[in-house]
Amino acid sequence: MRYFFEEYAFDTDRRELHRGADVVSVAPQVFDLLDYLIRNRERVVSKDDLINAIWNGRVVSDAALTTRLNAARTAIGDSGEEQRLIKTLPRKGFRFVGPVREAEGPAGAATADNSIESPRPALTLPDRPSIAILPFTNLSSDPDQDYFADGMVDEIITALSRFKFLFVIARNSSFTYKGKVVDIKQIGRELGVRYVLEGSVRKAAGKVRIIGQLIDATTGTHLWADRFEGDLGDVFTLQDRMTESVV
């Protein structure tokens, strides 16, 4: 069985985790933990469930379990703070909450050759408003300001992630499209989101201008666009204003 989520392909027959064309190194117990969580993603998995499945009921410390969970999250670009894919439910257990597509049968030749270039499988939209923030275009002549633009997108992603009713795609997924000309509808299908925010940044003479456009990825329709200008020292305020407008 193969499971697809975000830019990852999880192959239980080959015991391989792919991110795009790359094979992600995963320790055997961490792979088993991911396998169990993904296969049982429709329910909350308790600590005892994991211990019985991964360690065959042996006594395992909380620290050891936490270490394996952290390693699993790291392997798929998640974290304990973000919990975008693996969610911890206090005193209840754990659940894989990311949208997953299943495929049976052997992996294709592209997977075997580690050269996955075909379009990613379409993902099911989550049951809450979902958004991906694409890398902003640097309109300045200085290429070093790409770092400034990327940092601004990081801040906006973090700010939007604080709203629990939103499903926000992580940076490492949306930034795979940096520098590429890709149809917004295709991005929506591949990342499993309803909305996409794209924009541009220009910084000059102590001033900064941010332009943002919110797009419905299912239809390609522009829902909102605005321009935010101010002194460079007000950049965080400008980012907050854009975040509020998007929400």
XYZ file of C-alpha atoms in Angstrom:
247
model
C 0.000 0.000 0.000
C 1.114 3.528 -0.749
C -0.160 6.608 1.048
C 0.187 10.133 -0.360
C 0.003 13.283 1.758
C 1.309 16.755 0.951
C 4.527 16.139 -1.043
C 5.187 12.763 0.618
C 4.694 9.200 -0.596
C 4.702 6.502 2.099
C 5.275 3.013 0.632
C 4.594 0.214 3.139
C 5.709 -2.567 0.755
C 9.107 -1.028 0.037
C 9.251 0.486 3.538
C 10.243 3.817 2.021
C 9.225 7.398 2.642
C 9.652 9.717 -0.349
C 9.535 13.473 -0.394
C 9.210 14.310 -4.054
C 12.122 12.563 -5.748
C 14.100 12.099 -2.530
C 14.033 9.144 -0.163
C 13.746 10.261 3.464
C 15.843 8.239 5.897
C 13.569 6.799 8.592
C 14.505 4.449 11.447
C 12.532 1.145 11.450
C 10.561 1.902 14.631
C 9.753 5.398 13.396
C 8.539 3.947 10.080
C 6.341 1.459 11.966
C 4.939 4.262 14.109
C 4.057 6.316 11.037
C 2.544 3.258 9.388
C 0.335 2.567 12.402
C -0.809 6.172 12.766
C -1.620 6.546 9.065
C -3.495 3.229 8.850
C -5.501 4.140 11.965
C -5.990 7.796 11.090
C -9.785 7.594 11.514
C -9.432 7.232 15.283
C -7.373 8.443 18.217
C -4.519 6.030 18.949
C -3.639 5.633 22.618
C -0.173 5.310 24.092
C -0.914 1.651 24.895
C -1.976 1.055 21.276
C 1.378 2.325 20.038
C 3.359 0.352 22.603
C 1.520 -2.872 21.724
C 1.917 -2.299 17.985
C 5.491 -0.972 17.841
C 7.145 -2.491 20.907
C 5.008 -5.655 21.245
C 3.801 -4.606 24.683
C 7.263 -4.165 26.214
C 7.693 -1.527 28.898
C 8.582 1.752 27.193
C 9.245 5.065 28.897
C 7.331 8.213 27.987
C 10.639 9.756 26.905
C 11.280 6.937 24.406
C 7.796 7.279 22.949
C 8.161 11.056 22.704
C 11.518 10.652 20.958
C 9.992 8.370 18.313
C 7.025 10.697 17.807
C 9.327 13.678 17.372
C 11.397 11.731 14.859
C 8.232 10.775 12.955
C 7.097 14.391 12.850
C 10.522 15.563 11.683
C 10.562 12.968 8.890
C 7.329 14.370 7.433
C 8.091 18.043 8.033
C 5.882 18.380 11.112
C 6.699 19.446 14.678
C 5.321 19.175 18.178
C 4.488 22.876 18.127
C 2.735 22.865 14.769
C 1.112 19.388 14.869
C -0.052 19.827 11.293
C -0.050 16.098 10.508
C 0.370 14.241 13.814
C -1.795 15.705 16.538
C -1.420 15.015 20.260
C -4.667 14.939 22.212
C -3.792 15.414 25.901
C -4.635 12.372 28.053
C -6.216 10.711 25.014
C -3.512 9.795 22.540
C -2.424 10.678 19.024
C -3.976 10.932 15.583
C -2.716 11.443 12.034
C -4.886 14.344 10.844
C -3.395 15.145 7.426
C -5.442 14.433 4.275
C -4.275 11.100 2.815
C -4.761 9.441 -0.561
C -4.279 5.683 -0.867
C -3.024 3.654 -3.832
C -2.618 -0.106 -4.058
C -0.183 -2.074 -6.155
C 3.546 -1.648 -6.856
C 5.081 1.779 -7.201
C 5.609 3.012 -10.744
C 8.935 3.144 -12.511
C 9.342 6.801 -11.595
C 9.249 5.940 -7.903
C 11.631 3.030 -8.367
C 14.107 5.305 -10.112
C 13.747 8.013 -7.455
C 12.755 10.511 -10.153
C 9.160 11.481 -9.451
C 8.318 14.227 -11.913
C 4.647 13.452 -12.601
C 1.954 15.665 -11.030
C 1.233 14.914 -7.422
C -2.041 13.148 -6.618
C -5.012 15.336 -5.786
C -5.740 15.511 -2.061
C -9.121 15.693 -0.367
C -9.966 19.100 1.074
C -10.007 19.169 4.892
C -13.221 19.919 6.793
C -12.126 23.473 7.642
C -10.939 26.464 5.607
C -7.544 25.527 4.154
C -4.856 27.806 2.755
C -1.354 27.694 1.308
C 0.846 30.801 1.320
C 3.161 30.775 -1.687
C 6.612 32.402 -1.662
C 6.245 36.123 -2.331
C 7.943 37.593 -5.383
C 10.866 39.904 -4.691
C 10.278 43.003 -6.842
C 13.491 44.684 -5.739
C 16.578 44.614 -7.930
C 18.635 43.149 -5.065
C 18.458 39.317 -5.071
C 19.563 39.282 -1.423
C 16.127 40.621 -0.552
C 14.709 37.195 -1.336
C 15.546 36.372 2.269
C 13.462 39.328 3.422
C 10.504 38.198 1.282
C 10.803 34.592 2.478
C 10.977 35.714 6.089
C 7.819 37.742 5.624
C 5.976 34.688 4.313
C 7.219 32.683 7.302
C 5.729 35.289 9.635
C 2.378 35.250 7.824
C 2.242 31.436 7.893
C 2.959 31.468 11.626
C 0.316 34.130 12.271
C -2.361 32.285 10.290
C -1.482 28.997 12.011
C -2.562 30.509 15.336
C -6.179 30.449 14.127
C -7.328 26.949 15.068
C -10.238 27.023 12.612
C -7.792 27.311 9.684
C -5.834 24.505 8.049
C -2.532 26.126 7.042
C 0.014 24.341 4.852
C 3.540 24.413 6.252
C 6.364 26.387 4.669
C 8.319 23.351 3.473
C 5.329 22.306 1.332
C 4.338 25.643 -0.181
C 7.963 26.642 -0.862
C 8.424 23.705 -3.251
C 6.707 25.970 -5.796
C 9.213 28.799 -5.420
C 10.433 30.016 -8.789
C 8.010 27.782 -10.682
C 5.124 28.792 -12.918
C 2.307 26.539 -11.737
C -1.448 26.863 -12.175
C -3.153 27.860 -8.912
C -5.778 25.149 -9.378
C -3.019 22.553 -9.659
C -1.428 23.819 -6.438
C -4.784 23.558 -4.691
C -5.215 19.951 -5.830
C -1.673 18.918 -4.942
C -1.642 20.533 -1.488
C -5.274 19.801 -0.688
C -6.281 23.427 -0.005
C -9.228 25.601 -0.964
C -7.383 28.937 -0.877
C -3.983 30.202 -1.987
C -2.328 33.474 -0.981
C 0.277 34.867 -3.332
C 1.981 38.220 -3.285
C 5.006 40.396 -3.811
C 7.366 42.530 -1.714
C 9.298 45.652 -2.620
C 11.740 47.274 -0.195
C 13.505 50.547 -1.003
C 14.675 53.708 0.780
C 13.445 52.570 4.175
C 9.976 51.802 2.832
C 8.262 48.489 2.205
C 5.280 47.606 0.044
C 3.448 44.284 0.309
C 0.828 43.212 -2.218
C -1.329 40.174 -1.499
C -3.928 38.263 -3.507
C -6.236 35.614 -2.074
C -7.402 33.095 -4.672
C -10.026 30.355 -4.590
C -7.928 27.421 -5.815
C -10.956 25.373 -6.871
C -12.043 27.961 -9.454
C -9.001 30.240 -9.861
C -11.154 33.225 -8.852
C -9.528 36.201 -7.109
C -11.408 36.773 -3.858
C -9.419 39.661 -2.423
C -6.369 41.786 -3.166
C -4.797 44.689 -1.320
C -1.624 46.728 -0.949
C 0.080 47.504 2.355
C 2.718 50.237 2.537
C 4.724 51.751 5.352
C 8.122 52.372 6.875
C 10.460 49.411 7.153
C 10.151 49.651 10.935
C 6.398 48.987 10.591
C 6.821 45.728 8.683
C 5.353 43.585 11.478
C 2.286 45.788 11.640
C 1.875 45.465 7.873
C 2.144 41.672 8.141
C -0.509 41.637 10.874
C -2.825 43.770 8.753
C -2.464 41.382 5.822
C -3.121 38.388 8.072
C -6.278 39.990 9.464
C -7.486 40.802 5.945
C -6.972 37.206 4.811
C -8.834 35.805 7.826
